[in-house]
Amino acid sequence: ELDTEVARLQAISDGNAYQRTRATAYEDVKEQLDQLYHDMTAGKLDATGEWHKAIKAVKDATPKP
């Protein structure tokens, strides 16, 4: 029973590894907010904004399984 539970929990952890990798790859929230501010000022609240490009780069580098 114990081995089965350990295997189940390990599978959950392995399946969520991309989340831990992304979390360390994203810039700090204050940097993201600064990027958003500059994107808003420049009228770039679409896929051309720096914030969007930075977030997309992290998501592309570490896709969900």
Tab-separated table of N, CA, C and O in Angstrom:
chain	number	residue	atom	x	y	z
A	1	GLU	N	0.818	-1.197	0.000
A	1	GLU	CA	0.000	0.000	0.000
A	1	GLU	C	0.866	1.266	0.000
A	1	GLU	O	0.571	2.209	-0.708
A	2	LEU	N	1.856	1.245	0.848
A	2	LEU	CA	2.727	2.419	0.974
A	2	LEU	C	3.465	2.681	-0.339
A	2	LEU	O	3.553	3.828	-0.790
A	3	ASP	N	3.969	1.643	-0.965
A	3	ASP	CA	4.678	1.800	-2.240
A	3	ASP	C	3.753	2.353	-3.312
A	3	ASP	O	4.165	3.179	-4.130
A	4	THR	N	2.512	1.909	-3.303
A	4	THR	CA	1.532	2.399	-4.276
A	4	THR	C	1.276	3.887	-4.083
A	4	THR	O	1.215	4.647	-5.046
A	5	GLU	N	1.156	4.300	-2.833
A	5	GLU	CA	0.913	5.718	-2.539
A	5	GLU	C	2.123	6.569	-2.901
A	5	GLU	O	1.977	7.665	-3.457
A	6	VAL	N	3.308	6.087	-2.603
A	6	VAL	CA	4.529	6.814	-2.969
A	6	VAL	C	4.602	6.964	-4.481
A	6	VAL	O	4.915	8.045	-4.997
A	7	ALA	N	4.297	5.908	-5.212
A	7	ALA	CA	4.322	5.963	-6.676
A	7	ALA	C	3.277	6.951	-7.200
A	7	ALA	O	3.544	7.712	-8.140
A	8	ARG	N	2.097	6.969	-6.580
A	8	ARG	CA	1.040	7.906	-7.000
A	8	ARG	C	1.482	9.351	-6.774
A	8	ARG	O	1.345	10.209	-7.662
A	9	LEU	N	2.043	9.627	-5.614
A	9	LEU	CA	2.485	10.984	-5.303
A	9	LEU	C	3.666	11.404	-6.181
A	9	LEU	O	3.748	12.559	-6.605
A	10	GLN	N	4.555	10.468	-6.485
A	10	GLN	CA	5.683	10.773	-7.372
A	10	GLN	C	5.190	11.111	-8.770
A	10	GLN	O	5.701	12.030	-9.414
A	11	ALA	N	4.176	10.396	-9.237
A	11	ALA	CA	3.607	10.672	-10.562
A	11	ALA	C	2.989	12.065	-10.605
A	11	ALA	O	3.138	12.788	-11.594
A	12	ILE	N	2.323	12.456	-9.539
A	12	ILE	CA	1.739	13.801	-9.471
A	12	ILE	C	2.847	14.846	-9.496
A	12	ILE	O	2.781	15.831	-10.244
A	13	SER	N	3.878	14.631	-8.701
A	13	SER	CA	5.000	15.571	-8.663
A	13	SER	C	5.685	15.666	-10.021
A	13	SER	O	5.998	16.763	-10.494
A	14	ASP	N	5.912	14.526	-10.652
A	14	ASP	CA	6.552	14.522	-11.968
A	14	ASP	C	5.697	15.251	-13.001
A	14	ASP	O	6.220	15.973	-13.848
A	15	GLY	N	4.387	15.065	-12.913
A	15	GLY	CA	3.481	15.708	-13.858
A	15	GLY	C	3.427	17.220	-13.710
A	15	GLY	O	3.064	17.933	-14.643
A	16	ASN	N	3.792	17.696	-12.537
A	16	ASN	CA	3.764	19.141	-12.274
A	16	ASN	C	5.147	19.777	-12.316
A	16	ASN	O	5.308	20.936	-11.935
A	17	ALA	N	6.142	19.052	-12.775
A	17	ALA	CA	7.509	19.576	-12.805
A	17	ALA	C	7.610	20.850	-13.642
A	17	ALA	O	8.364	21.771	-13.309
A	18	TYR	N	6.837	20.926	-14.733
A	18	TYR	CA	6.884	22.114	-15.583
A	18	TYR	C	6.487	23.361	-14.802
A	18	TYR	O	7.015	24.447	-15.042
A	19	GLN	N	5.585	23.228	-13.840
A	19	GLN	CA	5.164	24.385	-13.042
A	19	GLN	C	6.317	24.923	-12.205
A	19	GLN	O	6.498	26.133	-12.099
A	20	ARG	N	7.081	24.027	-11.623
A	20	ARG	CA	8.225	24.466	-10.809
A	20	ARG	C	9.287	25.115	-11.685
A	20	ARG	O	9.893	26.123	-11.303
A	21	THR	N	9.499	24.557	-12.866
A	21	THR	CA	10.480	25.125	-13.786
A	21	THR	C	10.043	26.510	-14.238
A	21	THR	O	10.839	27.453	-14.271
A	22	ARG	N	8.773	26.650	-14.601
A	22	ARG	CA	8.261	27.960	-15.022
A	22	ARG	C	8.363	28.982	-13.899
A	22	ARG	O	8.719	30.136	-14.136
A	23	ALA	N	8.039	28.567	-12.695
A	23	ALA	CA	8.027	29.501	-11.566
A	23	ALA	C	9.384	30.169	-11.377
A	23	ALA	O	9.455	31.362	-11.062
A	24	THR	N	10.442	29.428	-11.591
A	24	THR	CA	11.768	30.027	-11.428
A	24	THR	C	12.190	30.810	-12.665
A	24	THR	O	13.066	31.671	-12.578
A	25	ALA	N	11.576	30.522	-13.811
A	25	ALA	CA	11.956	31.199	-15.053
A	25	ALA	C	11.273	32.560	-15.218
A	25	ALA	O	11.820	33.452	-15.869
A	26	TYR	N	10.081	32.715	-14.648
A	26	TYR	CA	9.385	33.997	-14.761
A	26	TYR	C	10.142	35.089	-14.007
A	26	TYR	O	10.731	34.844	-12.963
A	27	GLU	N	10.072	36.298	-14.526
A	27	GLU	CA	10.662	37.435	-13.811
A	27	GLU	C	9.835	37.740	-12.571
A	27	GLU	O	8.669	37.337	-12.466
A	28	ASP	N	10.427	38.479	-11.638
A	28	ASP	CA	9.695	38.890	-10.447
A	28	ASP	C	8.439	39.662	-10.851
A	28	ASP	O	8.416	40.330	-11.892
A	29	VAL	N	7.438	39.612	-9.995
A	29	VAL	CA	6.174	40.282	-10.275
A	29	VAL	C	6.382	41.774	-10.495
A	29	VAL	O	5.788	42.373	-11.401
A	30	LYS	N	7.247	42.404	-9.706
A	30	LYS	CA	7.446	43.848	-9.872
A	30	LYS	C	8.034	44.165	-11.250
A	30	LYS	O	7.700	45.183	-11.851
A	31	GLU	N	8.883	43.268	-11.778
A	31	GLU	CA	9.418	43.471	-13.131
A	31	GLU	C	8.320	43.276	-14.177
A	31	GLU	O	8.258	44.003	-15.164
A	32	GLN	N	7.467	42.279	-13.951
A	32	GLN	CA	6.360	42.054	-14.877
A	32	GLN	C	5.402	43.241	-14.892
A	32	GLN	O	4.930	43.657	-15.954
A	33	LEU	N	5.141	43.800	-13.709
A	33	LEU	CA	4.263	44.971	-13.645
A	33	LEU	C	4.885	46.161	-14.367
A	33	LEU	O	4.179	46.929	-15.041
A	34	ASP	N	6.185	46.325	-14.253
A	34	ASP	CA	6.872	47.401	-14.960
A	34	ASP	C	6.756	47.198	-16.471
A	34	ASP	O	6.497	48.152	-17.218
A	35	GLN	N	6.920	45.958	-16.917
A	35	GLN	CA	6.761	45.671	-18.349
A	35	GLN	C	5.342	45.997	-18.799
A	35	GLN	O	5.151	46.594	-19.867
A	36	LEU	N	4.359	45.614	-18.004
A	36	LEU	CA	2.969	45.915	-18.358
A	36	LEU	C	2.715	47.419	-18.432
A	36	LEU	O	2.026	47.902	-19.334
A	37	TYR	N	3.273	48.158	-17.484
A	37	TYR	CA	3.118	49.611	-17.492
A	37	TYR	C	3.669	50.196	-18.787
A	37	TYR	O	3.015	50.996	-19.451
A	38	HIS	N	4.871	49.778	-19.151
A	38	HIS	CA	5.485	50.300	-20.375
A	38	HIS	C	4.716	49.857	-21.618
A	38	HIS	O	4.565	50.636	-22.572
A	39	ASP	N	4.201	48.635	-21.606
A	39	ASP	CA	3.373	48.171	-22.721
A	39	ASP	C	2.093	49.002	-22.821
A	39	ASP	O	1.666	49.376	-23.922
A	40	MET	N	1.468	49.299	-21.687
A	40	MET	CA	0.251	50.118	-21.694
A	40	MET	C	0.549	51.504	-22.241
A	40	MET	O	-0.202	52.028	-23.059
A	41	THR	N	1.638	52.099	-21.780
A	41	THR	CA	2.024	53.434	-22.228
A	41	THR	C	2.278	53.459	-23.729
A	41	THR	O	1.944	54.432	-24.413
A	42	ALA	N	2.847	52.369	-24.238
A	42	ALA	CA	3.157	52.278	-25.668
A	42	ALA	C	1.978	51.769	-26.490
A	42	ALA	O	2.082	51.649	-27.715
A	43	GLY	N	0.850	51.471	-25.821
A	43	GLY	CA	-0.327	50.972	-26.534
A	43	GLY	C	-0.122	49.555	-27.077
A	43	GLY	O	-0.671	49.202	-28.119
A	44	LYS	N	0.660	48.771	-26.353
A	44	LYS	CA	0.968	47.410	-26.815
A	44	LYS	C	0.445	46.359	-25.836
A	44	LYS	O	1.182	45.529	-25.330
A	45	LEU	N	-0.839	46.376	-25.595
A	45	LEU	CA	-1.424	45.361	-24.719
A	45	LEU	C	-1.917	44.176	-25.542
A	45	LEU	O	-2.973	43.613	-25.300
A	46	ASP	N	-1.116	43.785	-26.508
A	46	ASP	CA	-1.424	42.635	-27.345
A	46	ASP	C	-0.176	41.754	-27.422
A	46	ASP	O	0.732	41.890	-26.606
A	47	ALA	N	-0.112	40.882	-28.383
A	47	ALA	CA	1.007	39.946	-28.491
A	47	ALA	C	2.324	40.620	-28.862
A	47	ALA	O	3.377	39.979	-28.827
A	48	THR	N	2.311	41.913	-29.162
A	48	THR	CA	3.547	42.614	-29.509
A	48	THR	C	4.226	43.231	-28.294
A	48	THR	O	5.356	43.699	-28.385
A	49	GLY	N	3.535	43.210	-27.146
A	49	GLY	CA	4.095	43.805	-25.929
A	49	GLY	C	5.215	42.975	-25.340
A	49	GLY	O	5.286	41.760	-25.518
A	50	GLU	N	6.100	43.637	-24.616
A	50	GLU	CA	7.253	42.971	-24.018
A	50	GLU	C	6.844	41.962	-22.951
A	50	GLU	O	7.446	40.897	-22.823
A	51	TRP	N	5.809	42.298	-22.172
A	51	TRP	CA	5.344	41.359	-21.152
A	51	TRP	C	4.869	40.067	-21.806
A	51	TRP	O	5.245	38.967	-21.383
A	52	HIS	N	4.042	40.189	-22.813
A	52	HIS	CA	3.521	39.009	-23.506
A	52	HIS	C	4.658	38.178	-24.093
A	52	HIS	O	4.677	36.950	-23.970
A	53	LYS	N	5.620	38.840	-24.705
A	53	LYS	CA	6.750	38.120	-25.296
A	53	LYS	C	7.537	37.351	-24.232
A	53	LYS	O	7.942	36.208	-24.462
A	54	ALA	N	7.752	37.965	-23.079
A	54	ALA	CA	8.515	37.325	-22.007
A	54	ALA	C	7.770	36.115	-21.442
A	54	ALA	O	8.362	35.045	-21.232
A	55	ILE	N	6.478	36.275	-21.218
A	55	ILE	CA	5.675	35.170	-20.683
A	55	ILE	C	5.608	34.040	-21.697
A	55	ILE	O	5.762	32.863	-21.366
A	56	LYS	N	5.392	34.384	-22.963
A	56	LYS	CA	5.304	33.373	-24.017
A	56	LYS	C	6.613	32.601	-24.155
A	56	LYS	O	6.609	31.384	-24.350
A	57	ALA	N	7.736	33.278	-24.011
A	57	ALA	CA	9.038	32.620	-24.113
A	57	ALA	C	9.187	31.536	-23.035
A	57	ALA	O	9.677	30.443	-23.302
A	58	VAL	N	8.749	31.860	-21.814
A	58	VAL	CA	8.829	30.880	-20.722
A	58	VAL	C	7.896	29.711	-20.995
A	58	VAL	O	8.275	28.547	-20.863
A	59	LYS	N	6.671	30.012	-21.418
A	59	LYS	CA	5.707	28.952	-21.691
A	59	LYS	C	6.157	28.081	-22.857
A	59	LYS	O	5.986	26.860	-22.831
A	60	ASP	N	6.744	28.676	-23.881
A	60	ASP	CA	7.231	27.900	-25.023
A	60	ASP	C	8.427	27.026	-24.648
A	60	ASP	O	8.563	25.900	-25.135
A	61	ALA	N	9.285	27.543	-23.771
A	61	ALA	CA	10.467	26.799	-23.366
A	61	ALA	C	10.117	25.624	-22.441
A	61	ALA	O	10.831	24.619	-22.397
A	62	THR	N	9.016	25.757	-21.707
A	62	THR	CA	8.588	24.716	-20.769
A	62	THR	C	7.099	24.449	-20.951
A	62	THR	O	6.273	24.895	-20.160
A	63	PRO	N	6.725	23.735	-22.010
A	63	PRO	CA	5.299	23.492	-22.262
A	63	PRO	C	4.680	22.529	-21.250
A	63	PRO	O	5.389	21.734	-20.608
A	64	LYS	N	3.366	22.605	-21.139
A	64	LYS	CA	2.661	21.641	-20.314
A	64	LYS	C	2.783	20.265	-20.973
A	64	LYS	O	2.785	20.166	-22.193
A	65	PRO	N	2.867	19.235	-20.139
A	65	PRO	CA	2.961	17.877	-20.729
A	65	PRO	C	1.659	17.462	-21.405
A	65	PRO	O	0.627	17.962	-21.169
